[in-house]
Short mmCIF file of C-alpha atoms and ligand atoms in Angstrom, two decimals:
data_model
loop_
_atom_site.label_atom_id
_atom_site.label_comp_id
_atom_site.label_asym_id
_atom_site.label_seq_id
_atom_site.Cartn_x
_atom_site.Cartn_y
_atom_site.Cartn_z
CA UNK F 1 -0.51 22.89 15.05
CA UNK F 2 1.02 24.06 11.74
CA UNK F 3 -1.60 24.62 9.03
CA UNK F 4 -1.63 21.68 6.63
CA UNK F 5 -2.93 21.86 3.03
CA UNK F 6 -6.38 20.34 2.32
CA UNK F 7 -8.47 18.32 4.74
CA UNK F 8 -7.30 15.00 6.12
CA UNK F 9 -9.18 12.36 4.10
CA UNK F 10 -8.54 10.31 1.03
CA UNK F 11 -10.54 11.52 -1.97
CA UNK F 12 -11.27 7.87 -2.84
CA UNK F 13 -12.79 7.31 0.61
CA UNK F 14 -14.86 10.46 0.47
CA UNK F 15 -16.21 10.09 -3.07
CA UNK F 16 -17.47 6.46 -2.97
CA UNK F 17 -20.19 4.99 -0.75
CA UNK F 18 -19.18 4.29 2.85
CA UNK F 19 -18.62 0.64 3.71
CA UNK F 20 -19.30 -1.18 6.95
CA UNK F 21 -22.54 -2.66 5.56
CA UNK F 22 -21.39 -6.27 5.72
CA UNK F 23 -21.94 -8.35 8.88
CA UNK F 24 -19.36 -9.25 11.48
CA UNK F 25 -18.81 -13.00 11.66
CA UNK F 26 -21.05 -14.19 14.49
CA UNK F 27 -20.40 -17.96 14.49
CA UNK F 28 -18.16 -20.66 13.09
CA UNK F 29 -17.83 -21.00 9.34
CA UNK F 30 -16.75 -23.70 6.91
CA UNK F 31 -15.90 -22.62 3.36
CA UNK F 32 -13.93 -23.74 0.35
CA UNK F 33 -11.62 -20.69 0.37
CA UNK F 34 -11.18 -18.00 3.05
CA UNK F 35 -9.53 -14.78 1.91
CA UNK F 36 -8.12 -12.72 4.78
CA UNK F 37 -7.92 -9.00 3.97
CA UNK F 38 -10.30 -7.02 1.74
CA UNK F 39 -7.96 -4.68 -0.08
CA UNK F 40 -7.54 -4.88 -3.84
CA UNK F 41 -5.62 -8.19 -3.79
CA UNK F 42 -8.10 -9.91 -1.45
CA UNK F 43 -11.20 -8.56 -3.21
CA UNK F 44 -9.91 -9.50 -6.68
CA UNK F 45 -8.91 -12.99 -5.51
CA UNK F 46 -12.28 -13.60 -3.84
CA UNK F 47 -14.17 -12.26 -6.86
CA UNK F 48 -12.23 -14.42 -9.35
CA UNK F 49 -12.84 -17.51 -7.19
CA UNK F 50 -16.56 -16.86 -6.68
CA UNK F 51 -16.98 -16.27 -10.40
CA UNK F 52 -15.32 -19.65 -11.01
CA UNK F 53 -17.83 -21.31 -8.68
CA UNK F 54 -15.82 -21.67 -5.46
CA UNK F 55 -17.43 -21.09 -2.06
CA UNK F 56 -15.59 -18.02 -0.77
CA UNK F 57 -15.56 -15.96 2.42
CA UNK F 58 -13.80 -12.59 2.36
CA UNK F 59 -12.86 -11.60 5.91
CA UNK F 60 -11.73 -8.07 6.78
CA UNK F 61 -10.50 -6.76 10.14
CA UNK F 62 -11.97 -3.32 9.49
CA UNK F 63 -13.97 -2.23 6.42
CA UNK F 64 -13.67 -3.43 2.82
CA UNK F 65 -11.54 -1.36 0.39
CA UNK F 66 -10.76 1.08 3.18
CA UNK F 67 -7.24 0.20 4.29
CA UNK F 68 -4.18 0.77 2.12
CA UNK F 69 -6.35 0.40 -1.00
CA UNK F 70 -8.49 3.39 0.01
CA UNK F 71 -5.38 5.58 0.29
CA UNK F 72 -3.60 4.83 -2.97
CA UNK F 73 -3.02 7.11 -5.96
CA UNK F 74 -4.76 4.52 -8.16
CA UNK F 75 -2.53 4.52 -11.19
CA UNK F 76 -3.28 1.32 -13.06
CA UNK F 77 -0.09 0.72 -14.95
CA UNK F 78 2.48 -1.84 -16.01
CA UNK F 79 5.08 0.94 -15.93
CA UNK F 80 6.45 0.89 -12.41
CA UNK F 81 8.90 3.77 -12.33
CA UNK F 82 12.25 2.62 -13.70
CA UNK F 83 11.85 -1.05 -12.96
CA UNK F 84 12.39 -3.02 -16.17
CA UNK F 85 16.15 -2.55 -16.51
CA UNK F 86 16.51 -3.74 -12.92
CA UNK F 87 14.18 -6.74 -13.33
CA UNK F 88 16.04 -7.72 -16.48
CA UNK F 89 19.34 -7.70 -14.53
CA UNK F 90 17.91 -9.82 -11.69
CA UNK F 91 15.48 -12.14 -13.50
CA UNK F 92 16.78 -12.04 -17.08
CA UNK F 93 15.00 -10.96 -20.26
CA UNK F 94 12.37 -13.67 -19.85
CA UNK F 95 11.58 -12.53 -16.30
CA UNK F 96 11.13 -8.94 -17.48
CA UNK F 97 8.78 -10.13 -20.24
CA UNK F 98 6.69 -12.13 -17.79
CA UNK F 99 6.51 -9.16 -15.43
CA UNK F 100 5.38 -6.83 -18.23
CA UNK F 101 2.86 -9.31 -19.63
CA UNK F 102 1.31 -10.10 -16.25
CA UNK F 103 1.01 -6.43 -15.23
CA UNK F 104 -0.34 -5.23 -18.59
CA UNK F 105 -2.78 -8.15 -18.55
CA UNK F 106 -4.05 -6.82 -15.19
CA UNK F 107 -4.62 -3.35 -16.72
CA UNK F 108 -6.57 -4.88 -19.62
CA UNK F 109 -8.50 -7.12 -17.21
CA UNK F 110 -9.85 -4.14 -15.24
CA UNK F 111 -10.91 -2.49 -18.51
CA UNK F 112 -12.66 -5.69 -19.66
CA UNK F 113 -14.35 -6.41 -16.31
CA UNK F 114 -15.60 -2.85 -15.86
CA UNK F 115 -17.03 -2.93 -19.39
CA UNK F 116 -18.63 -6.34 -18.83
CA UNK F 117 -20.20 -5.46 -15.48
CA UNK F 118 -20.98 -1.85 -16.46
CA UNK F 119 -18.88 -0.42 -13.60
CA UNK F 120 -18.55 3.37 -13.71
CA UNK F 121 -15.12 3.58 -12.10
CA UNK F 122 -13.87 6.62 -14.06
CA UNK F 123 -11.44 4.42 -15.97
CA UNK F 124 -9.34 6.48 -18.37
CA UNK F 125 -6.76 5.03 -20.76
CA UNK F 126 -3.71 7.29 -20.66
CA UNK F 127 0.02 7.18 -21.40
CA UNK F 128 2.43 6.72 -18.50
CA UNK F 129 5.65 8.70 -18.17
CA UNK F 130 8.69 8.08 -15.96
CA UNK F 131 10.62 11.33 -16.37
CA UNK F 132 13.59 13.31 -15.09
CA UNK F 133 14.23 17.05 -15.09
CA UNK F 134 17.99 16.58 -14.81
CA UNK F 135 20.03 15.75 -17.92
CA UNK F 136 22.17 13.45 -15.74
CA UNK F 137 19.36 10.88 -15.75
CA UNK F 138 18.86 10.68 -19.52
CA UNK F 139 21.13 7.69 -20.02
CA UNK F 140 19.27 5.71 -17.37
CA UNK F 141 15.91 6.66 -18.95
CA UNK F 142 17.08 5.53 -22.38
CA UNK F 143 18.19 2.18 -20.93
CA UNK F 144 14.84 1.81 -19.17
CA UNK F 145 12.92 2.58 -22.38
CA UNK F 146 14.89 -0.14 -24.17
CA UNK F 147 14.33 -2.67 -21.34
CA UNK F 148 10.57 -1.90 -21.16
CA UNK F 149 10.26 -2.21 -24.95
CA UNK F 150 12.23 -5.47 -24.97
CA UNK F 151 9.86 -6.72 -22.26
CA UNK F 152 6.98 -6.15 -24.66
CA UNK F 153 5.52 -2.83 -23.50
CA UNK F 154 4.68 -0.05 -25.98
CA UNK F 155 7.55 2.04 -24.60
CA UNK F 156 9.69 4.82 -26.09
CA UNK F 157 12.17 7.47 -24.95
CA UNK F 158 10.77 11.00 -25.41
CA UNK F 159 11.98 14.49 -24.55
CA UNK F 160 8.58 16.17 -24.09
CA UNK F 161 5.44 15.52 -22.07
CA UNK F 162 2.32 17.62 -21.48
CA UNK F 163 3.43 18.49 -17.94
CA UNK F 164 3.54 22.27 -17.43
CA UNK F 165 7.31 22.19 -16.81
CA UNK F 166 10.20 20.96 -18.97
CA UNK F 167 11.74 17.51 -18.63
CA UNK F 168 15.15 16.34 -19.80
CA UNK F 169 13.68 13.03 -20.90
CA UNK F 170 11.00 10.46 -20.17
CA UNK F 171 10.06 6.86 -20.78
CA UNK F 172 6.59 6.93 -22.30
CA UNK F 173 4.46 3.79 -22.15
CA UNK F 174 1.12 3.84 -23.97
CA UNK F 175 -2.13 2.01 -23.07
CA UNK F 176 -1.92 2.54 -19.31
CA UNK F 177 -4.86 3.67 -17.15
CA UNK F 178 -6.14 5.51 -14.09
CA UNK F 179 -9.40 4.89 -12.26
CA UNK F 180 -11.37 5.27 -9.04
CA UNK F 181 -10.26 2.19 -7.11
CA UNK F 182 -13.11 2.05 -4.61
CA UNK F 183 -15.84 2.48 -7.22
CA UNK F 184 -14.35 -0.50 -9.05
CA UNK F 185 -13.82 -2.67 -5.98
CA UNK F 186 -17.17 -1.99 -4.29
CA UNK F 187 -18.87 -3.05 -7.53
CA UNK F 188 -16.76 -6.23 -7.57
CA UNK F 189 -17.87 -6.97 -4.00
CA UNK F 190 -21.54 -6.57 -5.01
CA UNK F 191 -20.92 -9.03 -7.83
CA UNK F 192 -19.04 -11.37 -5.47
CA UNK F 193 -22.11 -11.48 -3.21
CA UNK F 194 -24.38 -12.06 -6.22
CA UNK F 195 -22.15 -15.04 -7.07
CA UNK F 196 -22.68 -16.55 -3.59
CA UNK F 197 -19.56 -15.14 -1.88
CA UNK F 198 -19.73 -14.15 1.80
CA UNK F 199 -18.21 -10.90 3.07
CA UNK F 200 -17.46 -10.17 6.73
CA UNK F 201 -16.27 -6.79 8.02
CA UNK F 202 -14.88 -5.91 11.47
CA UNK F 203 -13.76 -9.52 11.82
CA UNK F 204 -10.09 -9.70 12.74
CA UNK F 205 -8.39 -13.05 12.19
CA UNK F 206 -5.78 -13.57 14.90
CA UNK F 207 -4.62 -17.17 14.42
CA UNK F 208 -3.91 -19.49 11.52
CA UNK F 209 -3.38 -23.24 11.99
CA UNK F 210 -2.13 -25.06 8.95
CA UNK F 211 -3.49 -28.50 8.16
CA UNK F 212 -6.34 -30.07 6.23
CA UNK F 213 -8.50 -28.07 6.47
CA UNK F 214 -6.73 -24.84 7.39
CA UNK F 215 -8.22 -23.31 10.56
CA UNK F 216 -8.51 -19.61 11.33
CA UNK F 217 -9.54 -18.11 14.65
CA UNK F 218 -11.04 -14.64 14.95
CA UNK F 219 -10.54 -12.11 17.73
CA UNK F 220 -14.07 -12.95 18.94
CA UNK F 221 -13.11 -16.64 19.17
CA UNK F 222 -15.00 -17.93 16.11
CA UNK F 223 -13.46 -20.58 13.89
CA UNK F 224 -13.23 -20.58 10.12
CA UNK F 225 -12.23 -23.81 8.41
CA UNK F 226 -11.26 -23.74 4.76
CA UNK F 227 -9.59 -25.94 2.17
CA UNK F 228 -7.51 -22.94 1.09
CA UNK F 229 -6.62 -19.69 2.84
CA UNK F 230 -5.30 -16.56 1.10
CA UNK F 231 -3.44 -14.05 3.28
CA UNK F 232 -3.90 -10.67 1.55
CA UNK F 233 -3.35 -8.34 4.48
CA UNK F 234 -0.87 -5.99 2.75
CA UNK F 235 1.92 -6.80 5.21
CA UNK F 236 1.38 -10.53 5.78
CA UNK F 237 0.17 -11.52 9.23
CA UNK F 238 0.90 -15.15 10.36
CA UNK F 239 4.23 -14.85 8.60
CA UNK F 240 5.82 -18.27 9.14
CA UNK F 241 7.92 -17.75 6.03
CA UNK F 242 9.28 -14.54 7.58
CA UNK F 243 8.62 -12.58 4.42
CA UNK F 244 8.63 -9.46 6.59
CA UNK F 245 12.42 -9.76 6.67
CA UNK F 246 12.44 -9.30 2.88
CA UNK F 247 10.03 -6.37 2.77
CA UNK F 248 10.89 -2.72 3.33
CA UNK F 249 8.00 -0.52 4.52
CA UNK F 250 7.66 3.01 3.17
CA UNK F 251 5.07 5.70 3.55
CA UNK F 252 4.42 8.49 1.12
CA UNK F 253 2.33 11.63 1.28
CA UNK F 254 -0.50 12.52 -1.08
CA UNK F 255 -2.01 15.95 -1.81
CA UNK F 256 -5.07 16.54 -3.96
CA UNK F 257 -5.89 19.93 -5.47
CA UNK F 258 -8.59 21.27 -7.75
CA UNK F 259 -7.31 22.66 -11.09
CA UNK F 260 -9.03 23.93 -14.25
CA UNK F 261 -9.57 21.00 -16.63
CA UNK F 262 -7.79 22.79 -19.48
CA UNK F 263 -4.62 23.00 -17.34
CA UNK F 264 -4.63 19.31 -16.37
CA UNK F 265 -1.98 17.03 -17.86
CA UNK F 266 -3.56 14.00 -19.52
CA UNK F 267 -1.22 11.19 -18.51
CA UNK F 268 0.24 9.62 -15.37
CA UNK F 269 3.75 10.70 -14.37
CA UNK F 270 6.49 9.77 -11.95
CA UNK F 271 10.02 10.95 -11.26
CA UNK F 272 12.54 9.60 -8.81
CA UNK F 273 13.92 13.11 -8.35
CA UNK F 274 13.03 15.36 -5.36
CA UNK F 275 12.35 12.31 -3.14
CA UNK F 276 9.91 11.00 -5.77
CA UNK F 277 7.02 12.91 -7.27
CA UNK F 278 4.03 11.24 -8.88
CA UNK F 279 1.24 13.11 -10.72
CA UNK F 280 -2.16 12.11 -12.07
CA UNK F 281 -5.59 13.74 -12.33
CA UNK F 282 -9.19 12.59 -11.84
CA UNK F 283 -12.61 13.92 -12.89
CA UNK F 284 -13.83 16.58 -10.43
CA UNK F 285 -16.99 18.19 -11.74
CA UNK F 286 -17.66 20.63 -14.58
CA UNK F 287 -14.56 22.20 -16.03
CA UNK F 288 -12.33 20.91 -13.24
CA UNK F 289 -9.95 18.05 -12.54
CA UNK F 290 -8.46 16.86 -9.30
CA UNK F 291 -4.66 16.95 -9.41
CA UNK F 292 -3.19 14.18 -7.23
CA UNK F 293 0.47 14.60 -6.30
CA UNK F 294 2.41 12.03 -4.30
CA UNK F 295 5.91 12.03 -2.84
CA UNK F 296 8.14 12.52 0.22
CA UNK F 297 8.83 8.81 0.79
CA UNK F 298 9.90 7.88 4.31
CA UNK F 299 10.23 4.85 6.55
CA UNK F 300 7.24 4.87 8.95
CA UNK F 301 8.12 6.53 12.24
CA UNK F 302 11.22 8.32 10.95
CA UNK F 303 10.08 11.62 9.42
CA UNK F 304 8.63 14.98 10.34
CA UNK F 305 5.44 14.45 8.37
CA UNK F 306 4.19 18.03 8.78
CA UNK F 307 7.41 19.23 7.15
CA UNK F 308 6.97 16.63 4.39
CA UNK F 309 3.49 17.93 3.52
CA UNK F 310 4.97 21.44 3.41
CA UNK F 311 7.61 20.38 0.87
CA UNK F 312 5.07 18.56 -1.29
CA UNK F 313 2.70 21.56 -1.21
CA UNK F 314 5.52 23.95 -2.19
CA UNK F 315 6.50 21.69 -5.10
CA UNK F 316 2.89 21.53 -6.28
CA UNK F 317 2.32 25.31 -6.04
CA UNK F 318 5.55 25.92 -7.91
CA UNK F 319 4.56 23.71 -10.86
CA UNK F 320 0.77 24.09 -10.79
CA UNK F 321 0.12 27.70 -9.64
CA UNK F 322 -3.68 27.31 -10.13
CA UNK F 323 -3.90 24.39 -7.70
CA UNK F 324 -6.30 24.77 -4.75
CA UNK F 325 -5.65 22.06 -2.17
CA UNK F 326 -8.67 19.96 -1.21
CA UNK F 327 -7.44 16.73 0.45
CA UNK F 328 -4.36 15.19 1.97
CA UNK F 329 -3.67 11.59 2.92
CA UNK F 330 -0.80 9.11 3.05
CA UNK F 331 -0.14 5.77 1.39
CA UNK F 332 1.83 2.84 2.73
CA UNK F 333 3.82 0.39 0.66
CA UNK F 334 6.07 -2.55 1.27
CA UNK F 335 8.72 -3.38 -1.25
CA UNK F 336 10.53 -6.71 -1.64
CA UNK F 337 14.29 -6.46 -1.69
CA UNK F 338 14.30 -7.66 -5.34
CA UNK F 339 11.34 -5.35 -6.27
CA UNK F 340 9.04 -8.16 -7.49
CA UNK F 341 5.88 -8.91 -5.42
CA UNK F 342 5.48 -12.15 -3.45
CA UNK F 343 2.39 -13.93 -4.78
CA UNK F 344 1.86 -17.66 -4.46
CA UNK F 345 2.44 -20.45 -1.96
CA UNK F 346 3.09 -18.91 1.47
CA UNK F 347 6.00 -21.25 2.23
CA UNK F 348 7.40 -24.48 0.77
CA UNK F 349 5.62 -26.63 3.41
CA UNK F 350 2.08 -25.75 2.33
CA UNK F 351 -0.14 -26.14 -0.71
CA UNK F 352 -3.18 -24.63 0.98
CA UNK F 353 -2.03 -21.27 2.33
CA UNK F 354 -1.30 -18.54 -0.20
CA UNK F 355 -0.06 -14.98 0.05
CA UNK F 356 -0.01 -11.74 -1.93
CA UNK F 357 2.21 -8.92 -0.71
CA UNK F 358 5.10 -6.62 -1.58
CA UNK F 359 3.51 -4.49 -4.30
CA UNK F 360 6.05 -1.71 -3.78
CA UNK F 361 3.77 1.22 -4.58
CA UNK F 362 2.13 -0.47 -7.58
CA UNK F 363 -0.73 -2.21 -5.83
CA UNK F 364 -3.44 -1.60 -8.41
CA UNK F 365 -2.03 -3.71 -11.24
CA UNK F 366 -0.24 -6.05 -8.82
CA UNK F 367 -3.41 -6.57 -6.74
CA UNK F 368 -5.44 -7.45 -9.84
CA UNK F 369 -2.61 -9.67 -11.09
CA UNK F 370 -2.54 -11.43 -7.69
CA UNK F 371 -6.24 -12.21 -7.90
CA UNK F 372 -5.75 -13.82 -11.30
CA UNK F 373 -2.66 -15.77 -10.23
CA UNK F 374 -4.01 -17.05 -6.89
CA UNK F 375 -7.43 -17.98 -8.24
CA UNK F 376 -5.71 -19.97 -11.00
CA UNK F 377 -3.40 -21.60 -8.48
CA UNK F 378 -6.27 -22.66 -6.21
CA UNK F 379 -8.09 -24.08 -9.25
CA UNK F 380 -5.00 -26.17 -10.04
CA UNK F 381 -3.79 -24.04 -12.97
CA UNK F 382 -0.41 -22.42 -13.25
CA UNK F 383 -0.03 -19.09 -15.01
CA UNK F 384 3.23 -18.58 -16.97
CA UNK F 385 4.45 -15.99 -14.41
CA UNK F 386 3.83 -18.11 -11.29
CA UNK F 387 7.54 -18.82 -10.76
CA UNK F 388 8.51 -15.17 -11.18
CA UNK F 389 6.27 -14.15 -8.25
CA UNK F 390 6.90 -17.29 -6.14
CA UNK F 391 7.61 -16.12 -2.56
CA UNK F 392 10.10 -18.99 -2.24
CA UNK F 393 12.51 -17.48 -4.76
CA UNK F 394 15.82 -16.15 -3.52
CA UNK F 395 18.53 -14.55 -5.65
CA UNK F 396 22.12 -13.85 -4.83
CA UNK F 397 21.56 -10.40 -6.31
CA UNK F 398 18.98 -9.81 -3.57
CA UNK F 399 21.56 -10.33 -0.81
CA UNK F 400 22.94 -6.76 -0.53
CA UNK F 401 19.43 -5.24 -0.38
CA UNK F 402 18.37 -7.90 2.14
CA UNK F 403 21.34 -7.14 4.37
CA UNK F 404 20.67 -3.42 4.10
CA UNK F 405 17.02 -3.91 5.12
CA UNK F 406 18.03 -6.02 8.10
CA UNK F 407 20.72 -3.54 9.14
CA UNK F 408 18.05 -0.84 9.13
CA UNK F 409 15.77 -2.95 11.35
CA UNK F 410 18.66 -3.70 13.72
CA UNK F 411 19.55 -0.01 13.83
CA UNK F 412 16.01 0.87 14.89
CA UNK F 413 15.80 -2.05 17.32
CA UNK F 414 18.98 -1.04 19.15
CA UNK F 415 19.39 2.63 18.30
CA UNK F 416 15.89 3.71 19.24
CA UNK F 417 16.41 2.20 22.70
CA UNK F 418 19.63 4.12 23.24
CA UNK F 419 18.12 7.45 22.31
CA UNK F 420 16.82 9.52 25.20
CA UNK F 421 13.04 9.57 25.54
CA UNK F 422 11.56 12.22 23.36
CA UNK F 423 9.98 13.99 26.34
CA UNK F 424 11.16 14.03 29.94
CA UNK F 425 7.68 14.00 31.45
CA UNK F 426 4.05 13.59 30.46
CA UNK F 427 3.54 17.32 31.16
CA UNK F 428 5.98 18.13 28.34
CA UNK F 429 3.79 16.51 25.67
CA UNK F 430 1.98 19.27 23.76
CA UNK F 431 -1.79 19.08 22.96
CA UNK F 432 -2.32 17.27 19.64
CA UNK F 433 1.07 15.57 19.78
CA UNK F 434 2.77 12.47 21.12
CA UNK F 435 6.17 11.52 22.51
CA UNK F 436 7.95 8.63 24.16
CA UNK F 437 8.14 9.13 27.91
CA UNK F 438 9.66 6.84 30.54
CA UNK F 439 6.99 6.08 33.15
CA UNK F 440 7.79 3.74 36.06
CA UNK F 441 10.82 2.43 34.20
CA UNK F 442 8.85 1.61 31.03
CA UNK F 443 9.02 3.43 27.71
CA UNK F 444 5.50 4.62 27.01
CA UNK F 445 3.94 6.18 23.93
CA UNK F 446 2.11 9.17 25.37
CA UNK F 447 -0.46 11.15 23.39
CA UNK F 448 -2.20 14.34 24.51
CA UNK F 449 -5.31 15.13 22.45
CA UNK F 450 -6.20 18.72 21.48
CA UNK F 451 -8.49 18.97 24.55
CA UNK F 452 -5.63 17.90 26.83
CA UNK F 453 -6.72 14.31 27.57
CA UNK F 454 -3.65 12.07 27.88
CA UNK F 455 -3.41 8.42 26.77
CA UNK F 456 -0.38 6.22 27.50
CA UNK F 457 0.34 2.87 25.88
CA UNK F 458 3.43 0.69 25.72
CA UNK F 459 5.95 1.98 23.16
CA UNK F 460 7.00 -1.58 22.28
CA UNK F 461 5.55 -2.68 18.95
CA UNK F 462 3.62 -5.93 19.46
CA UNK F 463 5.12 -7.44 16.30
CA UNK F 464 8.75 -7.88 17.32
CA UNK F 465 9.34 -5.21 19.94
CA UNK F 466 10.85 -2.19 18.16
CA UNK F 467 9.92 1.21 19.61
CA UNK F 468 7.11 3.09 17.90
CA UNK F 469 7.42 6.76 16.96
CA UNK F 470 4.78 9.47 16.60
CA UNK F 471 3.52 10.66 13.20
CA UNK F 472 2.74 14.32 13.88
CA UNK F 473 0.48 14.89 10.84
CA UNK F 474 -1.67 11.76 11.04
CA UNK F 475 -1.60 11.44 14.84
CA UNK F 476 -0.64 7.79 14.89
CA UNK F 477 2.16 5.62 16.29
CA UNK F 478 4.38 4.01 13.65
CA UNK F 479 6.99 1.28 13.89
CA UNK F 480 10.11 1.92 11.81
CA UNK F 481 11.09 -1.78 11.69
CA UNK F 482 8.32 -3.33 9.55
CA UNK F 483 5.76 -0.54 9.30
CA UNK F 484 3.04 -1.47 11.82
CA UNK F 485 0.79 1.47 12.66
CA UNK F 486 -1.31 2.04 15.76
CA UNK F 487 -3.98 4.55 16.71
CA UNK F 488 -3.32 6.85 19.67
CA UNK F 489 -5.28 4.44 21.90
CA UNK F 490 -2.94 1.62 20.83
CA UNK F 491 -5.35 -0.22 18.49
CA UNK F 492 -3.86 -1.69 15.31
CA UNK F 493 -4.34 0.36 12.14
CA UNK F 494 -1.94 -1.62 10.02
CA UNK F 495 0.08 -4.85 10.46
CA UNK F 496 2.17 -6.93 10.56
CA UNK F 497 1.29 -6.40 14.26
CA UNK F 498 -2.07 -7.97 15.11
CA UNK F 499 -2.28 -7.04 18.81
CA UNK F 500 -2.78 -3.53 20.21
CA UNK F 501 -0.16 -1.62 22.18
CA UNK F 502 -0.81 -2.35 25.87
CA UNK F 503 -2.42 0.44 27.91
CA UNK F 504 -0.12 1.95 30.57
CA UNK F 505 -1.19 3.77 33.73
CA UNK F 506 -0.31 7.45 33.99
CA UNK F 507 1.40 9.02 37.00
CA UNK F 508 -1.45 10.41 39.21
CA UNK F 509 -0.64 14.11 38.72
CA UNK F 510 -0.79 13.90 34.91
CA UNK F 511 -4.05 12.08 34.30
CA UNK F 512 -5.62 14.41 31.77
FE1 FES S 1 7.93 -5.39 13.24
FE2 FES S 1 7.18 -3.30 14.70
S1 FES S 1 6.46 -3.90 12.78
S2 FES S 1 8.69 -4.77 15.15
#
């Protein structure tokens, strides 16, 4: 296999205590509020509720703070690329103000909570920059600076940053932050438990029945009844409102590299150029910082990921010649067609099932904001930005993006079936790689591990039946339609799919 930079693990996962210490649900449970999914949105929601005196159970299919939240870049910012001019066009000046206020409030909330609870989560207050190297983008940056300022953020257009390469212009927003997300969230979970909250790991919820109370069923057959349920599973499972049709999945690659502290830029940075590049740093021992570079966006299952890491590494070496790669990982996002997260009532027919999803790459502030909004909602309060994030909203301006997203899904649904299988026979699949192979008339996802052992599973995604594709750097099957991810043995890594890919028998001669 091609040599890849750094070792394959998220720095956030490696540098905070391992989880898996909470019990698996072993019986039926009756609680006030059940929160499904222990990423940042689920943890913050459960913590806010427990602090307000509600009986809460936080239920996670795998381990807490170890899914998408463990693989973020952890910028804690109300500046979300070049988003304010667009939000102003879609939601008006008032909508842009509410967006800015709610996201900045989330940044301040993390600072206040970590100070109050004494959480050492490496929180650093820094300026954020959305920049461009090309002069062609200056006009757009100036318009964004105006829109962000009008929305109430401390924003300005500047022509210099402390990046070690020139920019044509940038939108600078002061009072933003970066932190260690797992150190913050694991401390919140400890406090949640101190406040009487229950936490269950390795407990996958597979069914949701609406009613009073709401009933959940776990994979092991246990029942959870709750007055309210929050679905915070990144991509929403049990999606009766079909939000998945309004979310576009993307994956992006992350490289971390050690650099001398005196060469480290002090802010957080993003450009839409070069297929997006995002830069931040983190403390990394005496005299050193960890440079974290993100980019190479792609729809899951549609890119040569090894090549993507190569491009990102070349870009990093070019701009930070002292960088010594230490880690690599990948992040997954889902972005609503109108760019504003869905947080609130799951669908118009329920007052007891709530959802938080669609953070579009800005899950830190949006996850914290979701916790505040949903906890208030469950307590019967309505924050001023509740309507802005209401999943029930629909705008005419959203229609072209919605149609484009659906055309992309249809293209994968039909087109991927018409393509020839990626390998003619199981024998053609190289060690350490995977390919689609037709076996006994069925399209199978066939993986051969580095020792030569072959595993075959159905190539049909268990969400809605698109064909999965192999990610050659992370050795996983990915669905290009809505972003489900599966391990090489077919087990679910990431929804919306909740069921594994079915095992398939191998032809006798090929059984590895
Ligand atoms: Fe929807 Fe695969 S994720 S069909």
